[in-house]
Coordinates of C-alpha atoms and ligand atoms in Angstrom, one line a residue:
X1282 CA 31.2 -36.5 58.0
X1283 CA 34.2 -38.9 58.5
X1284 CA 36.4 -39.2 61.7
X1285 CA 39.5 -41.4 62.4
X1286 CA 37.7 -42.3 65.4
X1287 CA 34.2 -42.1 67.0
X1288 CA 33.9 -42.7 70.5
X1289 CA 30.3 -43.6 71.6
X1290 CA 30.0 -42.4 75.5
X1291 CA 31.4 -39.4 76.9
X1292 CA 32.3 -40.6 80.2
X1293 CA 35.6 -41.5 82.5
X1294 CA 36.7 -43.7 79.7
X1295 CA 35.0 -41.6 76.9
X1296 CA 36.3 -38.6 77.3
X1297 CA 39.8 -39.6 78.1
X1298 CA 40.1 -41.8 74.8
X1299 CA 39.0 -38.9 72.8
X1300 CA 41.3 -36.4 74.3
X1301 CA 44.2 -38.8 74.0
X1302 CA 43.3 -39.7 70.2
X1303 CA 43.2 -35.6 69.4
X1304 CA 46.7 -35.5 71.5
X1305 CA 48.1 -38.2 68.5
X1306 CA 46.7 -36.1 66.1
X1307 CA 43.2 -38.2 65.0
X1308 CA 40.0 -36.1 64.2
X1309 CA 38.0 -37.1 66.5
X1310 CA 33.7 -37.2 67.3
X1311 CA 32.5 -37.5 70.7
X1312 CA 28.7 -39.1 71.2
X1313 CA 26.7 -38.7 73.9
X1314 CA 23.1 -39.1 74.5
X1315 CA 22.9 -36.8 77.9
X1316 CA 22.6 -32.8 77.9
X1317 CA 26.4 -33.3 79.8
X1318 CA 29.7 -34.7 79.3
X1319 CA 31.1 -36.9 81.6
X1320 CA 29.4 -39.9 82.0
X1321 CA 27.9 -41.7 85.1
X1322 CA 30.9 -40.8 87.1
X1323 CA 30.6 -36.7 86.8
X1324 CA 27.0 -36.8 86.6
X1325 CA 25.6 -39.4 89.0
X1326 CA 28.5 -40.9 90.5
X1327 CA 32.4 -40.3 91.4
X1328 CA 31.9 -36.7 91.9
X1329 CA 28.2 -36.0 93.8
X1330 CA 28.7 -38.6 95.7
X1331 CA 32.3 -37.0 97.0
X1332 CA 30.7 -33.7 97.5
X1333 CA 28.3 -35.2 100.0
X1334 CA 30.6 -37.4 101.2
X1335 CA 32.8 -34.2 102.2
X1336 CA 29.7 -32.1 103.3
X1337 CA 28.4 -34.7 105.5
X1338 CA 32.2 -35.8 106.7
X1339 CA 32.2 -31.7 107.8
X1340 CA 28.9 -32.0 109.7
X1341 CA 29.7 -34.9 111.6
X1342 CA 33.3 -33.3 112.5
X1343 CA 31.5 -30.4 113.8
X1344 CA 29.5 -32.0 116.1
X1345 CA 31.8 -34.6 117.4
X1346 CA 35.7 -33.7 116.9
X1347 CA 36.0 -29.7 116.8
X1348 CA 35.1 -29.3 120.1
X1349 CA 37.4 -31.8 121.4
X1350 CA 40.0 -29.8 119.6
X1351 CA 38.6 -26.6 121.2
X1352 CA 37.1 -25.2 118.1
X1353 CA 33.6 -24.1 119.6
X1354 CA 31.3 -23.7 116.8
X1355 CA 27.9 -24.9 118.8
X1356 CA 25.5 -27.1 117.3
X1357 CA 25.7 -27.5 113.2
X1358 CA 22.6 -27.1 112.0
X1359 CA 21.7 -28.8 108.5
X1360 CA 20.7 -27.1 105.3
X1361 CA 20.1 -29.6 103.1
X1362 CA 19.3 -27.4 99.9
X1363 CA 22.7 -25.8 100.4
X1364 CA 24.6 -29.0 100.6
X1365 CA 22.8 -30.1 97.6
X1366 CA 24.3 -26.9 95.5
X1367 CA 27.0 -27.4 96.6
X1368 CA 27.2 -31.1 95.4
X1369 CA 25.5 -29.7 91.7
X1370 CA 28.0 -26.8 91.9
X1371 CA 30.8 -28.8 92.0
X1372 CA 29.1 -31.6 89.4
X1373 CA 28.6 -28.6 86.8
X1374 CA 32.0 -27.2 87.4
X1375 CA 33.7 -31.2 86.2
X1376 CA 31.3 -30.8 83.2
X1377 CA 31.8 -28.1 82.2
X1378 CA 35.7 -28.9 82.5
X1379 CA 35.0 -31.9 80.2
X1380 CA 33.0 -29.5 77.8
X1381 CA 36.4 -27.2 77.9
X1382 CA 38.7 -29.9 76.9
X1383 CA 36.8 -31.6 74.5
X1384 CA 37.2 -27.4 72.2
X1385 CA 40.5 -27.2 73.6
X1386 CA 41.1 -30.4 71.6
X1387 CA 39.5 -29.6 68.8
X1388 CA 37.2 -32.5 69.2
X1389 CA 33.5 -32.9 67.6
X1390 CA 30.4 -33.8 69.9
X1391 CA 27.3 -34.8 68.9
X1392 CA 24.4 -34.9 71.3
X1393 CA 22.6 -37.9 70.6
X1394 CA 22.3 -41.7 70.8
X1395 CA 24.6 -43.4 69.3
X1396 CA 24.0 -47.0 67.0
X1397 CA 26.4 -49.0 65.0
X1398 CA 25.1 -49.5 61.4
X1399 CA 28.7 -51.2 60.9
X1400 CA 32.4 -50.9 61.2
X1401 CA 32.8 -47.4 60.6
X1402 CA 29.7 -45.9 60.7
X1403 CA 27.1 -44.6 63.1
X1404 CA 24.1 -43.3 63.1
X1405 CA 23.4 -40.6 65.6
X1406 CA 20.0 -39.9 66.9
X1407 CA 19.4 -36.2 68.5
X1408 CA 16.8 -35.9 71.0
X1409 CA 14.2 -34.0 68.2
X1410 CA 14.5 -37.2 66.5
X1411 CA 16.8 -36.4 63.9
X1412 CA 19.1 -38.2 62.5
X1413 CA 22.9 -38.2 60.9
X1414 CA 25.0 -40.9 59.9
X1415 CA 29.0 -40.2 60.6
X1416 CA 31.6 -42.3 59.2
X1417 CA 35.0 -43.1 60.8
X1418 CA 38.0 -45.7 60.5
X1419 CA 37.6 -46.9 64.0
X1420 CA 35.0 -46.4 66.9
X1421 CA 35.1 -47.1 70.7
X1422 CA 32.2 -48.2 73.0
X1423 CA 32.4 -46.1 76.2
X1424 CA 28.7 -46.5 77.0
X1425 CA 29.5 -47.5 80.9
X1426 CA 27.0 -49.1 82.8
X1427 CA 23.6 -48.8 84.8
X1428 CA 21.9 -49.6 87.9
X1429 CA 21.3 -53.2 88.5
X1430 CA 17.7 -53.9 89.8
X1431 CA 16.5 -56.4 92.2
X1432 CA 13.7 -58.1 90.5
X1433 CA 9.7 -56.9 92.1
X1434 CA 11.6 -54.1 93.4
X1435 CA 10.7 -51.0 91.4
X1436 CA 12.7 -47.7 91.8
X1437 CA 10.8 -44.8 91.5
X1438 CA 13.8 -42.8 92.8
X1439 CA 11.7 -41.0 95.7
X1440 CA 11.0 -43.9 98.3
X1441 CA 12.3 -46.8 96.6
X1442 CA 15.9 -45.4 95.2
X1443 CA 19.7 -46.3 93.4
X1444 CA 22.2 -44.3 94.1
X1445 CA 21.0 -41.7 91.7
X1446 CA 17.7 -40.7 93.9
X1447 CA 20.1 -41.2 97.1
X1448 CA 22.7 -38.3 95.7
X1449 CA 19.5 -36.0 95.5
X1450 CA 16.8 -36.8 98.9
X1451 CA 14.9 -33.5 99.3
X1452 CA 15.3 -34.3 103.4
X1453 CA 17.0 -37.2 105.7
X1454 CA 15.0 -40.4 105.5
X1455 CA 14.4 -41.2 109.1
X1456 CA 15.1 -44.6 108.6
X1457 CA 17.1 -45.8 105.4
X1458 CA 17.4 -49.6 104.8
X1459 CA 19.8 -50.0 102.0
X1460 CA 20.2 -53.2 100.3
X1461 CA 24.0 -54.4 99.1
X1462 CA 27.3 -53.7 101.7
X1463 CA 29.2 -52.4 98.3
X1464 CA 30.8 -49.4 97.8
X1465 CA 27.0 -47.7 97.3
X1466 CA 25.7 -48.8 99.8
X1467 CA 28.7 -48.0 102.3
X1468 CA 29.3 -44.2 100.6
X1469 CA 25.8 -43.3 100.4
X1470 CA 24.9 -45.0 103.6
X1471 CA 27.6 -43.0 105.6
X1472 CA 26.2 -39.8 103.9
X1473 CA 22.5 -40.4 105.1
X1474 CA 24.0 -41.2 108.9
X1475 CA 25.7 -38.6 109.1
X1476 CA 23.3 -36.2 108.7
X1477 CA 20.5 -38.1 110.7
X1478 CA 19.2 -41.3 109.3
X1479 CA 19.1 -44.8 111.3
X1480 CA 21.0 -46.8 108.7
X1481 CA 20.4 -50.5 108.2
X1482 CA 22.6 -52.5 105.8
X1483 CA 21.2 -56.1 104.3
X1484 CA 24.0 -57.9 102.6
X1485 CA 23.2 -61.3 101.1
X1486 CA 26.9 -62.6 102.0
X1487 CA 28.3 -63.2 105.2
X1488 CA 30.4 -60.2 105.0
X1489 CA 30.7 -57.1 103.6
X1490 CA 32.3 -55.1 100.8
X1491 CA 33.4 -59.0 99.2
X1492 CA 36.3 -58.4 97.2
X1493 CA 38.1 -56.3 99.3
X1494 CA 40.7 -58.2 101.7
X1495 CA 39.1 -59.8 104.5
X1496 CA 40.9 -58.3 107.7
X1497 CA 40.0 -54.8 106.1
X1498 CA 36.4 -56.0 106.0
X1499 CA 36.4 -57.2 109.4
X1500 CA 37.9 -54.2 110.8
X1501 CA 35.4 -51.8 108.6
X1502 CA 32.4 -53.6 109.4
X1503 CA 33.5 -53.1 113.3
X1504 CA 34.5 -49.5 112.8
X1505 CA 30.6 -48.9 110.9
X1506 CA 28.9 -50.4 113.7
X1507 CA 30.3 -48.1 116.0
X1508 CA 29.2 -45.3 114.0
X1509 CA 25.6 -46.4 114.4
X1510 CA 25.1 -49.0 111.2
X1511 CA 23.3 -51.9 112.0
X1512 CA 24.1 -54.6 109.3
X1513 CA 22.3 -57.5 108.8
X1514 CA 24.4 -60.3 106.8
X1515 CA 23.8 -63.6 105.3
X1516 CA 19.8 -62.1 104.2
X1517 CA 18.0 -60.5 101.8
X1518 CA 15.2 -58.8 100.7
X1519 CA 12.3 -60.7 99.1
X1520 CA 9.7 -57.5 98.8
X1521 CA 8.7 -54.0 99.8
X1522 CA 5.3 -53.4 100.5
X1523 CA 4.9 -49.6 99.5
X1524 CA 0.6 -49.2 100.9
X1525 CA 1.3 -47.5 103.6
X1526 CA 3.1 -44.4 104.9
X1527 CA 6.5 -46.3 105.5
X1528 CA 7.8 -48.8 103.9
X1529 CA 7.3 -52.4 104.7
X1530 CA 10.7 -54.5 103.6
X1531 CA 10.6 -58.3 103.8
X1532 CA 13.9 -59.8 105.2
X1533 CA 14.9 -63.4 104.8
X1534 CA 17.9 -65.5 105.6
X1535 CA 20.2 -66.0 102.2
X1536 CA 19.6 -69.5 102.4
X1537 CA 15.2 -68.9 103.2
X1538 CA 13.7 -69.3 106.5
X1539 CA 11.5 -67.0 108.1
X1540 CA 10.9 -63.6 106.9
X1541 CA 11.1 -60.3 109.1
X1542 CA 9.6 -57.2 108.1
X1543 CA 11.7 -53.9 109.0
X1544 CA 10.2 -50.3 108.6
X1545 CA 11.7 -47.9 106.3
X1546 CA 11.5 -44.6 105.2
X1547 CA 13.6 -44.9 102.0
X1548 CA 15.1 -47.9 100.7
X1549 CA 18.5 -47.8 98.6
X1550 CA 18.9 -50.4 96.2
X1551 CA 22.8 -50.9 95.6
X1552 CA 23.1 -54.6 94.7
X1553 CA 25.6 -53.6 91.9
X1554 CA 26.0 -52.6 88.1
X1555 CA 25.2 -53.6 84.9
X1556 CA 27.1 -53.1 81.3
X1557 CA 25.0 -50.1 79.3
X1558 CA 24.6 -51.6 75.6
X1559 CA 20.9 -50.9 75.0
X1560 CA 20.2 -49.2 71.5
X1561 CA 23.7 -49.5 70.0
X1562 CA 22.7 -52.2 67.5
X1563 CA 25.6 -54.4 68.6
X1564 CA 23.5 -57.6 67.6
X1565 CA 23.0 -56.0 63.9
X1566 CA 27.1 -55.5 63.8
X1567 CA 28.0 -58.9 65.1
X1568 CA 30.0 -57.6 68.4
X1569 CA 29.7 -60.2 70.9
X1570 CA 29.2 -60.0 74.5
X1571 CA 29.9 -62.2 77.3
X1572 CA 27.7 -64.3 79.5
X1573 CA 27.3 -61.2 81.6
X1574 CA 26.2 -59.1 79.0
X1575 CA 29.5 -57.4 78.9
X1576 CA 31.6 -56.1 75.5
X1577 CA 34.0 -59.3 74.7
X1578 CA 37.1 -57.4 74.3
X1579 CA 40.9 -58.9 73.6
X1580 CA 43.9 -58.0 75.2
X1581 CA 44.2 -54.9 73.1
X1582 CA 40.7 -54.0 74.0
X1583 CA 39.1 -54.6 70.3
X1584 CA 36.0 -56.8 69.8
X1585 CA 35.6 -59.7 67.5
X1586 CA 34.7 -56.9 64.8
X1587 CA 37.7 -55.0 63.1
X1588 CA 37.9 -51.3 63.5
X1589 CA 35.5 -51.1 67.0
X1590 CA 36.8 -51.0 70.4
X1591 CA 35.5 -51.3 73.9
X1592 CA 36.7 -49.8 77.6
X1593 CA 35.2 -49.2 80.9
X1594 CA 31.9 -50.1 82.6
X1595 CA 30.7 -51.8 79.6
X1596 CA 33.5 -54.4 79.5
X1597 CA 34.7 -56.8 81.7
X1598 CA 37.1 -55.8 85.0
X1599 CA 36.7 -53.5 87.6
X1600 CA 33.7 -51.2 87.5
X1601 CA 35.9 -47.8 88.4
X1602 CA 36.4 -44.3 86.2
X1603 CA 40.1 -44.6 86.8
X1604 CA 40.2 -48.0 85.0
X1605 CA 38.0 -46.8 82.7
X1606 CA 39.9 -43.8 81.7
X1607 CA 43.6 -45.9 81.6
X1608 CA 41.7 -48.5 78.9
X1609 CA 40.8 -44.7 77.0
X1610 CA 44.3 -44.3 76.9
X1611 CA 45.7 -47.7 75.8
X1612 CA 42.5 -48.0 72.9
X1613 CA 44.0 -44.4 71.6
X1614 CA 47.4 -45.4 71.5
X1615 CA 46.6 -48.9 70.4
X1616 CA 44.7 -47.1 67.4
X1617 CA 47.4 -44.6 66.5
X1618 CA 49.9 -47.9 66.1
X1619 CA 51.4 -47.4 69.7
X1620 CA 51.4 -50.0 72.2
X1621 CA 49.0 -49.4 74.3
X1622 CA 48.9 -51.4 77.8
X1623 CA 46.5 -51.3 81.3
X1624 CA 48.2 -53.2 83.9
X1625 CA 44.8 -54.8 85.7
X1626 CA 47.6 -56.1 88.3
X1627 CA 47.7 -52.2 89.5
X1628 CA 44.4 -50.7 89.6
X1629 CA 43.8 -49.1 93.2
X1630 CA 40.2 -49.1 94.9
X1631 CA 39.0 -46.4 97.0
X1632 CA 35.9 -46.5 99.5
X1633 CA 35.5 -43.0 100.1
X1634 CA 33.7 -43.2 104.2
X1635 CA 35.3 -42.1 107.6
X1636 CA 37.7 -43.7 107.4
X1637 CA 38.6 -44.8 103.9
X1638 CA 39.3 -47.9 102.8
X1639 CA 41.7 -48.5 100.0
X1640 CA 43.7 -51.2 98.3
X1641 CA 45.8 -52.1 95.4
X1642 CA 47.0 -55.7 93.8
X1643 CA 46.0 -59.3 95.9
X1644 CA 43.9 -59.5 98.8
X1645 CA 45.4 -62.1 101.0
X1646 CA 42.2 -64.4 100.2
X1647 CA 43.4 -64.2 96.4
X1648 CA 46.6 -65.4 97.3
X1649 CA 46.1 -68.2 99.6
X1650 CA 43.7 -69.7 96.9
X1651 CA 46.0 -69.1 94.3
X1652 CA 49.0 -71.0 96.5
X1653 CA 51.4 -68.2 96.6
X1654 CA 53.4 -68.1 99.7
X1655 CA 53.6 -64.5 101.1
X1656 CA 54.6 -62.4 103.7
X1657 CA 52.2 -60.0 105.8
X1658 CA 53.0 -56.9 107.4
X1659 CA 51.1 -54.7 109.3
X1660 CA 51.1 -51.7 111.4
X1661 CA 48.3 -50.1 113.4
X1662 CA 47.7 -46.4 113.6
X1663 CA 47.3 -46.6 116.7
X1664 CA 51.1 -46.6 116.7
X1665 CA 51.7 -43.7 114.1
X1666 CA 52.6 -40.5 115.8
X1667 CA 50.6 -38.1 113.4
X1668 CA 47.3 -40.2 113.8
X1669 CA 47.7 -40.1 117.6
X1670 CA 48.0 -36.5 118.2
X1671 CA 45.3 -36.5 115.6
X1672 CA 43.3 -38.5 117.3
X1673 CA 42.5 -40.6 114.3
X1674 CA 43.9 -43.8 114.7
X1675 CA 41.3 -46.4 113.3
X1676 CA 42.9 -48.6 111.0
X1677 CA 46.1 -49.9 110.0
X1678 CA 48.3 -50.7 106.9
X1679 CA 48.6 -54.3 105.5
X1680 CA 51.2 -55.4 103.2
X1681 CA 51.8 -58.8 101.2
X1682 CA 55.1 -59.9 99.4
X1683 CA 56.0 -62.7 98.2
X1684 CA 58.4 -64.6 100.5
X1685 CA 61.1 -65.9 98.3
X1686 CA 61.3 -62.7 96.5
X1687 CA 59.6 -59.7 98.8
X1688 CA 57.7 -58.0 95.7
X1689 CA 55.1 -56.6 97.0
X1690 CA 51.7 -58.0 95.9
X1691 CA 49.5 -56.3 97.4
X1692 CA 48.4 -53.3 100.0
X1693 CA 45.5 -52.5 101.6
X1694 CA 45.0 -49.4 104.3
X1695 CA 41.6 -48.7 106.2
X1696 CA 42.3 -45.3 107.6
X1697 CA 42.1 -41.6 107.1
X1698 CA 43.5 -40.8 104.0
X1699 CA 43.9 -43.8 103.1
X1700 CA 42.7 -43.1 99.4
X1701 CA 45.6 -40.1 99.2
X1702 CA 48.4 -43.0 100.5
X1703 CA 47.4 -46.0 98.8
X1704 CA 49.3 -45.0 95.6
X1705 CA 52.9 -45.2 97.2
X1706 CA 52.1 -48.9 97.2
X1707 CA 50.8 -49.0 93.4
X1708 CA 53.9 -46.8 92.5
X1709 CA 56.1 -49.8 93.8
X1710 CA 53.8 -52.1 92.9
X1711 CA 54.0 -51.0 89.3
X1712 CA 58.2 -50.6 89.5
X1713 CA 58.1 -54.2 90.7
X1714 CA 59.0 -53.1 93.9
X1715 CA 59.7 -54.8 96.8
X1716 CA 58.6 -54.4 100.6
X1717 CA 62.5 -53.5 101.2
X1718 CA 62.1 -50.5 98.8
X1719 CA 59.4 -49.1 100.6
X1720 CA 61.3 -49.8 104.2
X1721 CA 63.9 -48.2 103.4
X1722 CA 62.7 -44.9 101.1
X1723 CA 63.1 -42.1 103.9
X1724 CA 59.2 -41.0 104.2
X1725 CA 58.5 -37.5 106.4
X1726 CA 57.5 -37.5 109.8
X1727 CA 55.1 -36.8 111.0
X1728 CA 53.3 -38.6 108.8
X1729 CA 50.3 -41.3 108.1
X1730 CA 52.4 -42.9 105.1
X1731 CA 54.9 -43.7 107.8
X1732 CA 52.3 -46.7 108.6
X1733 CA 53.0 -47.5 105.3
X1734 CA 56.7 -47.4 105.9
X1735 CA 56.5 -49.4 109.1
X1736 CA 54.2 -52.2 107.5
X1737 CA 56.8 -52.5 104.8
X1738 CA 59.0 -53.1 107.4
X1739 CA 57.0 -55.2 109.5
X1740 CA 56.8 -57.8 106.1
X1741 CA 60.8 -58.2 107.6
X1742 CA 59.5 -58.5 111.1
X1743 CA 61.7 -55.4 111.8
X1744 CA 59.3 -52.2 112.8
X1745 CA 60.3 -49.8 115.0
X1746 CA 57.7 -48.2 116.7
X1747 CA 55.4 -51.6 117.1
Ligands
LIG418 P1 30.0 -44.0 82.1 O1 30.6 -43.0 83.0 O2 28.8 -44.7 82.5 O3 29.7 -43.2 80.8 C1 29.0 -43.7 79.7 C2 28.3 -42.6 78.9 O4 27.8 -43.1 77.7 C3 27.1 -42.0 79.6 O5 27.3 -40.6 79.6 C4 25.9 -42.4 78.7 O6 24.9 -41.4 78.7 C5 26.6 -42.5 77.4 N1 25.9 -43.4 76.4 C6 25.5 -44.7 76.7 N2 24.9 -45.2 75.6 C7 25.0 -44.3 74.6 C8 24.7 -44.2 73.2 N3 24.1 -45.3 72.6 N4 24.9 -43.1 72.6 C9 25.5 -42.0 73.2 N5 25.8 -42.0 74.4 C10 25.6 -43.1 75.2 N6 34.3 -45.0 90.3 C11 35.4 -44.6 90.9 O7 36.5 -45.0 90.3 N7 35.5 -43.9 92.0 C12 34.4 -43.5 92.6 O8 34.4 -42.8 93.6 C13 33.1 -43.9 92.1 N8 32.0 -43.5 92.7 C14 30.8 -43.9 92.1 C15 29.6 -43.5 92.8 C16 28.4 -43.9 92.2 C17 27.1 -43.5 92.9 C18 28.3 -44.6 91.0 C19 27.0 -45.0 90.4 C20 29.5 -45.0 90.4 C21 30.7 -44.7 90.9 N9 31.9 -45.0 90.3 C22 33.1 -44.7 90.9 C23 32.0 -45.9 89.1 C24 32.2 -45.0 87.9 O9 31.2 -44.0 87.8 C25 32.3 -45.8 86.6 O10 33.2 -46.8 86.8 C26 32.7 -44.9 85.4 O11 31.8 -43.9 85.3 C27 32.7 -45.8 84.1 O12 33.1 -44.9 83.1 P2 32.6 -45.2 81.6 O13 33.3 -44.2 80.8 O14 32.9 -46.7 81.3 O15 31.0 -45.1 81.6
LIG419 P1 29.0 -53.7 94.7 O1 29.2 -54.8 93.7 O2 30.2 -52.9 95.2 O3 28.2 -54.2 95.9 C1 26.9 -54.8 95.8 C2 26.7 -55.6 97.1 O4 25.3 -56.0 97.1 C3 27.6 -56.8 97.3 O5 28.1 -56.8 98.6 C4 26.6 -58.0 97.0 O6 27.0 -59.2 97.7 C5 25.3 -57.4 97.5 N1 24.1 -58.0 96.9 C6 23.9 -58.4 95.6 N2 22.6 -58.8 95.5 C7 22.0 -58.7 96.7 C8 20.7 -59.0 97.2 N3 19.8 -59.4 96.4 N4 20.4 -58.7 98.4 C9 21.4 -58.2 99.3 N5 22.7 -57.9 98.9 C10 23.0 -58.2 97.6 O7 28.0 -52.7 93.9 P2 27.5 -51.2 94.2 O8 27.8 -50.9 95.6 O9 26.1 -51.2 93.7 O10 28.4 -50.4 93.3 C11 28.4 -50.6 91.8 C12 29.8 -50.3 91.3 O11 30.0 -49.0 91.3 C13 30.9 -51.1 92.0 O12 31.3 -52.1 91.1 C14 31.9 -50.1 92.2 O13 33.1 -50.4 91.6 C15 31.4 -48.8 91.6 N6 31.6 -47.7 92.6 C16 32.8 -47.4 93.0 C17 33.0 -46.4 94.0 C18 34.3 -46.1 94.4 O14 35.3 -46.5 93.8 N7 34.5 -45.4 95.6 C19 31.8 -45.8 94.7 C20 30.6 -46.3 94.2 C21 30.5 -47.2 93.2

């Protein structure tokens, strides 16, 4: 069978660069060695880990904030089962979506794994062993990535678990230590506390989500605490001792010294991901890979060998489904002769707790070591008139432009919502806008993107209601 393009992963990135491919009118075969489409992100990731995230977010709103809004519902009681259908309800709905599509488009899948015998061909194995070999002018690697493991730490998903076992706990750990402050260990963390667990965070750094700006981490870290996280940074865990009926976790300091041992019911290993290239006989066909293991790709995201591709997880850059899906786009479009383009200036990041925390473009760390002189403005929510009467008002906005030319550089929010409003700031981000724009576009009121407005104007030292 011969395609014009075979893309290997059916994922974020995956799907998207096969649906776009059809759209300019390639034939197109889809790969993918699970019984689903959509990659880590529908299956195990993006999407369970929102349903909970929503679930749990509901719980913890009945309890605490109805009834200070007069909504008397008593005390919630959890049904853990039914929160977990509702999490694979909503999984198999996205699937199936993907599934939909992918006929819609007229597009060829193949269950199977997937290995490069060569530019253009591919031999795909189907779970009864079988195999076919498919032929096409160009393929794409969308094969994403996978837990990274902490070494004499096994995860047998049950007691010792990544965020796949955490998105499917058959009842609340008592206590859940998870290892890593990321974006796992903050989601799925918030999930377990919310519904019961004493949650203890060890983070090898001396702070937590690194990466994100570091007034957003400050203020996060504060905001966690309050909800009942204990975090210990600047440690890390050397051992579990499984024996007994709880776990046993060895602590040290990041640098060594003494070693505590903390009790857990469940520990959460979320210390990051790795690139997914196992099987795909990348060695045999001469694509390279980095130092990390990663897909070398160029700027037009093809590898040192003609005719294959590479996006998402398994290259370098961001690990998110929304970059992952804008690189499906550009490798389609740079395929079809178009000139296809991901601007890695303006890729928004979303850490979907109570509240969110998102951001878009330079973290004020970025610039200061990169020498750029900028301008900050910020505004609380304390002083925005619809978080107020909310009653939600932890967090704030944070703008940077430059301060010979007031582009804006960057925007971060920690806030509800935050997620929904950070993409006003990549839309001017992306126009080249500057802080001015923003200040002066009429936003509605009442409003939480009036923060937004008011740190714009804030950059100009001129905010009203601050
Ligand atoms: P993947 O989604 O990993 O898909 C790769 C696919 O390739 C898989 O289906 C795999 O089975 C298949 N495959 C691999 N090798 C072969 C082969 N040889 N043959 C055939 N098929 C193969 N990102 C966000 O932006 N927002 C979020 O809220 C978010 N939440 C997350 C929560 C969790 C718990 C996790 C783990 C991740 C989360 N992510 C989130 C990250 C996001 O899931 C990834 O960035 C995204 O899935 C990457 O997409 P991809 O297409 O590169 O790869
Ligand atoms: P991460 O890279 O976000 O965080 C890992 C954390 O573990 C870091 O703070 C790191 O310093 C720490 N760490 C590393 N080794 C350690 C050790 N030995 N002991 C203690 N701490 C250690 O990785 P995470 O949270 O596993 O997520 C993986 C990827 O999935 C991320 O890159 C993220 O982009 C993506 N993701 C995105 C989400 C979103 O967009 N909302 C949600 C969940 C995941």
């Amino acid at each position: 069978m011969s395609y014009d393009l075979i893309v290997i992963g059916s994922g974020p990135g995956g799907y998207v660069c096969a649906i776009r491919a059809a759209q300019l009118g390639m034939k197109v075969a889809v790969i993918e060695k699970n019984p689903t489409f959509g990659g880590t992100c529908l299956n195990i990731g993006c999407i369970p880990s929102k349903a909970l995230l929503q679930a749990s977010e509901r719980f913890e709103e009945a309890t605490h904030m109805l009834p200070k809004m007069g909504v008397g519902v008593g005390k919630p009681k959890l049904d853990l089962p039914t929160m977990m259908k509702f999490k694979d309800d909503g999984v198999d709905g996205n699937v199936k979506g993907v599934a939909f599509l992918f006929k819609k488009n007229k597009i060829d899948s193949f269950q199977g794994t997937g290995r490069i015998l060569g530019a253009g061909k591919v031999e795909v194995k189907g779970t009864d062993g079988k195999t076919q070999t498919l032929e096409a002018k160009n393929i794409v690697i969308a094969t994403g990535s996978d837990v990274a493991k902490l070494k004499g730490i096994d995860i047998d998903e049950k007691r010792i678990i990544s965020s796949t076992g955490a998105l499917a706990l058959d009842k609340v750990p008592e206590k859940l230590l998870v290892i890593g402050a990321g974006v796992i260990g903050l989601e799925l963390g918030s999930v377990w506390r919310r519904l019961g667990s004493q949650v203890t965070v060890v983070e090898f750094l001396d702070r937590i989500v690194p990466g994100m700006d570091g007034d957003i981490a400050k203020s996060f870290q504060r905001i966690l605490e309050k909800q009942g996280v204990t975090f210990k940074l600047s440690s890390k865990v050397t051992g579990v001792d499984t024996s007994g009926k709880k776990l046993k976790v060895q602590v040290e300091p990041a640098a060594g010294g003494k070693a505590e041992t903390i009790e857990a019911d469940v520990v959460l290993v979320a210390i990051g991901r790795v690139p997914y290239t196992e099987g795909l006989g990348l060695k045999e066909a001469g694509v390279e890979l980095d130092q990390r293991g990663r897909i070398k790709t160029d700027a037009h995201l093809s590898t040192n060998v003609k005719g294959i591709y590479a996006i998402g997880d398994a290259i370098a850059g961001p690990m998110l489904a929304h970059k992952a899906e804008d690189e499906g786009v550009a490798a389609a479009e740079t395929i079809a002769g178009q000139a296809g383009h991901t601007n890695y200036d303006v890729i928004p990041s979303v850490i979907y707790t109570f509240p969110e925390v998102a951001s878009v473009g330079k973290t004020e760390e970025e610039l200061k070591a990169a020498g750029v002189a900028y301008n900050i403005g910020k505004f609380p929510f304390t002083a925005n008139g619809r978080t107020k009467v909310n009653q939600t008002t932890d967090g704030f906005v944070k703008i940077l432009a430059d301060a010979k030319t007031d582009r804006i550089l960057g925007g971060h929010i920690i806030g509800a919502e935050a997620g929904e409003m950070i993409h006003e700031i990549a839309v001017a981000m992306e126009f080249g806008g500057a802080a001015e724009d923003v200040a002066r576009t009429c936003h509605a009121h009442p409003t939480r993107s009036e923060a937004i407005k008011e740190a714009a104007m804030a950059v100009a030292k001129r905010a009203i209601h601050m």
